[in-house]
Coordinates of N, CA and C in Angstrom, one line a residue:
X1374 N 100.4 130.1 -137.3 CA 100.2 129.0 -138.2 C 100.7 129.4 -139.6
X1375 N 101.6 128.7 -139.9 CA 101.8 128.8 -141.7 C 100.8 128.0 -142.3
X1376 N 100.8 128.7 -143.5 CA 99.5 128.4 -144.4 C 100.3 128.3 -145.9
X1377 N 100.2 127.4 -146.6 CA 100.7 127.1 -148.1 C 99.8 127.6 -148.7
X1378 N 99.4 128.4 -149.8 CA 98.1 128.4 -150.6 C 97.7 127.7 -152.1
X1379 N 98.6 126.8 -151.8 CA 98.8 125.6 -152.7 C 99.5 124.6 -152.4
X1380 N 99.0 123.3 -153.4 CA 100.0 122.2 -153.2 C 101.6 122.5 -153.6
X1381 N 101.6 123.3 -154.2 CA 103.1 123.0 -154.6 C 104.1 123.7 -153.5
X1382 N 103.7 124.8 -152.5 CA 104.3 124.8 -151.9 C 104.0 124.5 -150.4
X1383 N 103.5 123.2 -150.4 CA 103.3 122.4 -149.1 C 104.8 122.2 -148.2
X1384 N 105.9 121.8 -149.1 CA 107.2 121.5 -149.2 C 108.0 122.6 -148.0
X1385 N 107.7 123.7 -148.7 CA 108.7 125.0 -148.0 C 107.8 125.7 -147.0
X1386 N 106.4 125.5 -147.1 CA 105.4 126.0 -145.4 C 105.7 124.9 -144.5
X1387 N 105.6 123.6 -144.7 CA 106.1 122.7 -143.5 C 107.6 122.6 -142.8
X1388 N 108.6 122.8 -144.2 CA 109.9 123.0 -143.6 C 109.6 124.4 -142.7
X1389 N 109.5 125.5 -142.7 CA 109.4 126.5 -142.0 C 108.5 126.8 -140.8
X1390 N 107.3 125.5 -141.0 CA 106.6 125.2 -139.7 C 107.3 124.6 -138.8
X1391 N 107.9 123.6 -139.1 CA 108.9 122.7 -138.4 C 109.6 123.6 -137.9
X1392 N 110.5 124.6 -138.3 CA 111.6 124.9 -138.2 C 111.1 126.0 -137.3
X1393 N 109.8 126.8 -137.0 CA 109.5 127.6 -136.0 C 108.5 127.0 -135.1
X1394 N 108.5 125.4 -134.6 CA 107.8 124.9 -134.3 C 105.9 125.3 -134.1
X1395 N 105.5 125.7 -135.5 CA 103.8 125.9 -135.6 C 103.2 125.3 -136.1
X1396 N 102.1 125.3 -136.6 CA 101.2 124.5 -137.2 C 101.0 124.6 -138.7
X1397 N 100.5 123.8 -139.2 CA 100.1 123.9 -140.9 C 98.9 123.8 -141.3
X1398 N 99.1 124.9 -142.3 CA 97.5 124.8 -142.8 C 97.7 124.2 -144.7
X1399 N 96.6 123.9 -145.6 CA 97.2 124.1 -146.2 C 95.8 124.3 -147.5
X1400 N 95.6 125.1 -148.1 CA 94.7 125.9 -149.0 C 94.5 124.8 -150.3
X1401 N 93.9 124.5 -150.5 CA 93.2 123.5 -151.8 C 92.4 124.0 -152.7
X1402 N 93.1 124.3 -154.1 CA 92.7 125.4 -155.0 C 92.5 125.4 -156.2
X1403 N 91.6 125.2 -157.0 CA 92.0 124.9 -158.7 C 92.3 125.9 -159.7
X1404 N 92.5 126.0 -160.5 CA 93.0 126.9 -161.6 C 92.4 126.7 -162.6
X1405 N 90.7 127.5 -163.4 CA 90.0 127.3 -164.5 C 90.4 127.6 -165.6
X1406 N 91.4 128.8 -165.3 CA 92.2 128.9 -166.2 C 93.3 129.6 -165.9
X1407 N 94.2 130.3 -166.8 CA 95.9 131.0 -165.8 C 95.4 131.8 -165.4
X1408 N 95.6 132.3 -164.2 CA 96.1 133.4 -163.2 C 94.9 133.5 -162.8
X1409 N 93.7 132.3 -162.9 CA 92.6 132.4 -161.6 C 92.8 131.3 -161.1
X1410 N 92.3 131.6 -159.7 CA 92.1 130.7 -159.0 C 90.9 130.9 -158.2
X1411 N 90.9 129.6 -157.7 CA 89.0 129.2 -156.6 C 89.5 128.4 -155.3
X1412 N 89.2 128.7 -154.5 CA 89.5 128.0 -153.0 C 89.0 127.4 -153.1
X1413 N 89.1 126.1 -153.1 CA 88.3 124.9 -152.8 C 87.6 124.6 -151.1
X1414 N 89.2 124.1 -150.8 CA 88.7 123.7 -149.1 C 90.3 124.8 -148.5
X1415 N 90.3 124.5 -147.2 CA 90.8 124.4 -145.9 C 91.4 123.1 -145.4
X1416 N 93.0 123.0 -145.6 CA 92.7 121.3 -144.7 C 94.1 121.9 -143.3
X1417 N 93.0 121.7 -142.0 CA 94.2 122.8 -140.8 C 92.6 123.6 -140.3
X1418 N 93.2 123.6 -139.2 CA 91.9 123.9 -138.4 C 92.9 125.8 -138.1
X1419 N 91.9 127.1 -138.8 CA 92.6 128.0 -139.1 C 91.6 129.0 -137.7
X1420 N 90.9 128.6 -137.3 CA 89.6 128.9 -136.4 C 90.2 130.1 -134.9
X1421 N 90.4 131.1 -134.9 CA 91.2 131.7 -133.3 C 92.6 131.9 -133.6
X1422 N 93.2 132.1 -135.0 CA 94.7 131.7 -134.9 C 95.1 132.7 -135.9
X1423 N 96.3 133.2 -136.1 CA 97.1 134.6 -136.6 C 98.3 133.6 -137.6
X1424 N 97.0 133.6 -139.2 CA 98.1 132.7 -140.3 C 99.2 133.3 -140.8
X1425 N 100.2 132.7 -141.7 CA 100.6 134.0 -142.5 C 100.8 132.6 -144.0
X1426 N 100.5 133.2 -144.9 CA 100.7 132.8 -146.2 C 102.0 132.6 -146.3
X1427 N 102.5 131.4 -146.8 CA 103.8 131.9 -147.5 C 103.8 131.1 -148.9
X1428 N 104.0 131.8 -149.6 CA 104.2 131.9 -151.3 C 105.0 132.2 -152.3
X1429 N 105.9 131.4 -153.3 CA 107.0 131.9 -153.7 C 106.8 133.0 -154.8
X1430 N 105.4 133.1 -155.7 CA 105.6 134.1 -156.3 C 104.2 134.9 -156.3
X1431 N 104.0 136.3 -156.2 CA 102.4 136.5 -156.0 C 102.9 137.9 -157.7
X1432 N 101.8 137.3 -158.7 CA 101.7 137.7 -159.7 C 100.5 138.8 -160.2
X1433 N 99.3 138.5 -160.0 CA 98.1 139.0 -160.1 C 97.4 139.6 -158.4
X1434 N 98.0 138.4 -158.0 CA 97.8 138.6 -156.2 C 96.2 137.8 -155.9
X1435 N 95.4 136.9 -156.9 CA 93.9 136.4 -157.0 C 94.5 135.2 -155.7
X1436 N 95.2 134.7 -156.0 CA 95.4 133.2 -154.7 C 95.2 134.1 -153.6
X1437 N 96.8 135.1 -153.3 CA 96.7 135.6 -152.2 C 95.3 136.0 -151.3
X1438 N 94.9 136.8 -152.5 CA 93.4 137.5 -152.0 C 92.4 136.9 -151.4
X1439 N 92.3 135.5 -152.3 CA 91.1 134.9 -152.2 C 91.5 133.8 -151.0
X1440 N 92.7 133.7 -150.9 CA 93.6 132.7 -149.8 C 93.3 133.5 -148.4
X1441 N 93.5 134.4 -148.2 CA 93.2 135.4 -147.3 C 91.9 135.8 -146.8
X1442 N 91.0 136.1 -147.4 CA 89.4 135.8 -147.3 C 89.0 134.6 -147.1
X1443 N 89.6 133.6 -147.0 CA 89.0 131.5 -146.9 C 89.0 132.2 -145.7
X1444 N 90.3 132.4 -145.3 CA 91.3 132.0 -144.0 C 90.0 132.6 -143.3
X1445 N 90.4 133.9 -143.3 CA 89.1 134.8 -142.8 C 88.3 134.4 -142.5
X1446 N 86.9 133.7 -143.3 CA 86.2 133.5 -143.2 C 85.7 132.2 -142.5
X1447 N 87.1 131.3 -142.6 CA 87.3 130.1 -141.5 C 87.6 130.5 -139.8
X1448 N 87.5 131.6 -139.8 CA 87.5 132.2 -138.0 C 89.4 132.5 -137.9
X1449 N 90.1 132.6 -139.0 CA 91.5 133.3 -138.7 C 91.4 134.6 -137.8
X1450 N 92.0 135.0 -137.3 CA 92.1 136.5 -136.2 C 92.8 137.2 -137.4
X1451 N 94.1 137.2 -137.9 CA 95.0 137.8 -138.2 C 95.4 136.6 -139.5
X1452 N 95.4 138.1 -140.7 CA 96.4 137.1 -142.1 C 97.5 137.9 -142.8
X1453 N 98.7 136.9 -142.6 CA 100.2 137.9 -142.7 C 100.4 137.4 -144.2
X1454 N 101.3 137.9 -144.8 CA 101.5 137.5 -146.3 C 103.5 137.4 -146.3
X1455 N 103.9 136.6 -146.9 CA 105.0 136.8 -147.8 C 105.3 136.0 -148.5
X1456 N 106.5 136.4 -149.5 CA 106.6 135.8 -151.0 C 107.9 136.3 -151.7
X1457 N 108.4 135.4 -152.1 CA 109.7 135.5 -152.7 C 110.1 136.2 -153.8
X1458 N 108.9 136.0 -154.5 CA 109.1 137.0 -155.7 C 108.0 138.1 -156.1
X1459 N 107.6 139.0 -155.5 CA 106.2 140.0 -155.9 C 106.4 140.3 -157.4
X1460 N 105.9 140.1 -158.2 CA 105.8 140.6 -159.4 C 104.9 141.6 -159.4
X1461 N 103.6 141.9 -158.6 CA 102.7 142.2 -158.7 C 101.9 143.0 -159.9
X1462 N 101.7 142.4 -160.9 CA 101.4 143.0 -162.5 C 100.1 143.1 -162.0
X1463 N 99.4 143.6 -163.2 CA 98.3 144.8 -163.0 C 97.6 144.8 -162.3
X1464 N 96.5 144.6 -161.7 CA 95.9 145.5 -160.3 C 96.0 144.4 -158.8
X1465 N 97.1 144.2 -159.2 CA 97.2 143.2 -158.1 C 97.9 144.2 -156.5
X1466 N 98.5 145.2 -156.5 CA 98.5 146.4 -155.6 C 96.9 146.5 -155.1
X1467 N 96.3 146.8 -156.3 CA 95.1 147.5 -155.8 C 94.4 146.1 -154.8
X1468 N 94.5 145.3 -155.0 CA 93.8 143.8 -154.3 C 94.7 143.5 -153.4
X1469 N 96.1 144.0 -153.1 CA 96.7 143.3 -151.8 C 95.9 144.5 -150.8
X1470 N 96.4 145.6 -151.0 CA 95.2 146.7 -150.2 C 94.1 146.8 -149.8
X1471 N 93.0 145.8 -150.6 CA 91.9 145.8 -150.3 C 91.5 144.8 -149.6
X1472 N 92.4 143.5 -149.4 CA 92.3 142.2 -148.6 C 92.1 142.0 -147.7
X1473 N 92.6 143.2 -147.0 CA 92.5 142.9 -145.0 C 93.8 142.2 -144.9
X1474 N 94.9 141.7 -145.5 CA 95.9 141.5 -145.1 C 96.6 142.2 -144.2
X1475 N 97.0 141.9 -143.1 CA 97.5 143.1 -142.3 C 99.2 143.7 -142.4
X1476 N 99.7 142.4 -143.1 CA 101.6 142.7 -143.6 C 101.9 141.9 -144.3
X1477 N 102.7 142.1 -145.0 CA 103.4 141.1 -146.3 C 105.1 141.4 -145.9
X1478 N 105.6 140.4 -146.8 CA 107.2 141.1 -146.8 C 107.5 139.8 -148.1
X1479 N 108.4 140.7 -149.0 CA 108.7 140.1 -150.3 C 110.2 141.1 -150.4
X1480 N 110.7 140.1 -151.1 CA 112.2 140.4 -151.8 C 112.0 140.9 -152.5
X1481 N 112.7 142.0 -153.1 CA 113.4 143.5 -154.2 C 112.0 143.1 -154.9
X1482 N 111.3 144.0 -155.3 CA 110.1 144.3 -156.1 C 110.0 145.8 -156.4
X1483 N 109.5 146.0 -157.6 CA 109.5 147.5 -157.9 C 109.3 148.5 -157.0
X1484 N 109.4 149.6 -156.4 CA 109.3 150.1 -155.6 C 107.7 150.7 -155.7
X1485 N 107.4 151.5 -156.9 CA 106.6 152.4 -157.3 C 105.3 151.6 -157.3
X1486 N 105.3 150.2 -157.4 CA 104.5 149.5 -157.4 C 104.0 148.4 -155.8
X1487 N 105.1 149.2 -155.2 CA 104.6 148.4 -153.5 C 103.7 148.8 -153.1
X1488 N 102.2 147.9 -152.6 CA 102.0 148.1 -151.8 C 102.1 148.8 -150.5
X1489 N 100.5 149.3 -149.8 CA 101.1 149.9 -148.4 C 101.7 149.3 -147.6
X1490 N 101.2 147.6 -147.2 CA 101.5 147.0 -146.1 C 102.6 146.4 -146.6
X1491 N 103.5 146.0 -147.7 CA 104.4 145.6 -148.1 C 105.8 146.0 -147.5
X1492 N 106.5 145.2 -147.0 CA 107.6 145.7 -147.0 C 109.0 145.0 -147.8
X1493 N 109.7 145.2 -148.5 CA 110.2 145.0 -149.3 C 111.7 144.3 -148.3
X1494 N 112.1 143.1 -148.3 CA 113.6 142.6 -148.4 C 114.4 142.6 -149.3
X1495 N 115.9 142.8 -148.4 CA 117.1 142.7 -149.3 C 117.1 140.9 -149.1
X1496 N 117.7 140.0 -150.2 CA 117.5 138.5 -149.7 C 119.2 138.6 -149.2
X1497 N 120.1 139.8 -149.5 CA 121.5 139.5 -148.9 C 121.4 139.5 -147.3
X1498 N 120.0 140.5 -147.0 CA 120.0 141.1 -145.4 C 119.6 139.7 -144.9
X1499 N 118.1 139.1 -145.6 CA 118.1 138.0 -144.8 C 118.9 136.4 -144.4
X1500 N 119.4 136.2 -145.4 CA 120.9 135.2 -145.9 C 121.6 135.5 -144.3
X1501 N 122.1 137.1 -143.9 CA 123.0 137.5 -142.8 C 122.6 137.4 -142.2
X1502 N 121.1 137.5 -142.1 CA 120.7 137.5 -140.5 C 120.9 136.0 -140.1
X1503 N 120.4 134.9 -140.9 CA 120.4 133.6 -140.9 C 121.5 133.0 -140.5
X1504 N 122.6 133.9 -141.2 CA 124.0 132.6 -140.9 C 124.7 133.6 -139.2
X1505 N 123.8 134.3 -138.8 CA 124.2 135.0 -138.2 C 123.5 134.8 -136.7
X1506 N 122.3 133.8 -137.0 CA 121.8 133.3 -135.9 C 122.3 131.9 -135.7
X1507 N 122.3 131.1 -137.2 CA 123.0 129.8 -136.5 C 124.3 130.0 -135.9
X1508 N 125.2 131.1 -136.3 CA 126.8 131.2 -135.6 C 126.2 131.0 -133.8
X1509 N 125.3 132.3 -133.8 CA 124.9 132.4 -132.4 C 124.8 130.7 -131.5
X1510 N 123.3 130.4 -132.0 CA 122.9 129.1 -131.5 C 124.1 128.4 -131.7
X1511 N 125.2 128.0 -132.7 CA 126.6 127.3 -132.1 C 127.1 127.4 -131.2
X1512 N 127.6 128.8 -131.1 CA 128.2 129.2 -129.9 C 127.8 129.2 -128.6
X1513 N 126.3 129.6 -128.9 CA 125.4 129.4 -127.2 C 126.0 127.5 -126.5
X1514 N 125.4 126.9 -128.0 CA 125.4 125.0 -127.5 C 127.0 125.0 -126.9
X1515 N 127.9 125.6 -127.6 CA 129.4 125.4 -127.4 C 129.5 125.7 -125.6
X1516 N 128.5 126.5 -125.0 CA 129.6 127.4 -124.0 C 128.2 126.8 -122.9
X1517 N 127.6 126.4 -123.4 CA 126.9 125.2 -122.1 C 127.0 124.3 -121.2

């Protein structure tokens, strides 16, 4: 199940639910002030199922964390993480570690500051893999 942990990226978790035929969840959150946030609700039934967050930037890592503990706590089995841009500024390392997240993957981020479960993408590697599977699936439809 993809999971948005916000409204604003409902947009690019449904395109990529669509696109791997799964489900959507999607996290409903307010901001009291910058770089907190509060779970509100759950809307996506997350109950027996292995989510993964997807997020374009994880800064402090408080969504992530606290997005990941809902999930949790809504009867998730398993919560995956990634995100396009890790900035991860101050103890937000120390809080992806402590989460229970079980993997993340994010594009070029400082090294010294990764995470354990993090694994770091090239965005050239995944771009190739991409145009490298639709060549495939052409060619497969072509020789049908």
């Amino acid at each position: 199940m993809v999971v948005s942990p916000d409204a604003a990226g409902v947009v690019r978790a449904r395109a990529l639910a669509k696109r791997i035929e799964a489900d959507l969840a999607i996290i409903d959150k307010r901001r009291p002030r910058a770089n907190v946030a509060e779970v509100m609700h759950i809307i996506g039934e997350v109950d027996g199922r292995t989510c993964v967050i997807m997020d374009d930037m994880v800064d402090t890592a408080n969504t992530l964390c606290q997005a990941a503990s809902a999930l949790r706590e809504h009867g998730a089995v398993k919560v995956m993480a990634y995100c396009t841009h890790p900035v991860l500024s101050g103890r937000a390392v120390e809080r992806i570690n402590g989460s229970g997240t079980r993997r993340g993957r994010g594009h070029r981020h400082h090294p010294a500051r990764r995470p354990g479960g993090v694994q770091p993408e090239d965005p050239a590697a995944v771009l190739r893999r991409r145009c490298w599977r639709r060549r495939f699936r052409a060619f497969r439809a072509r020789t049908r």
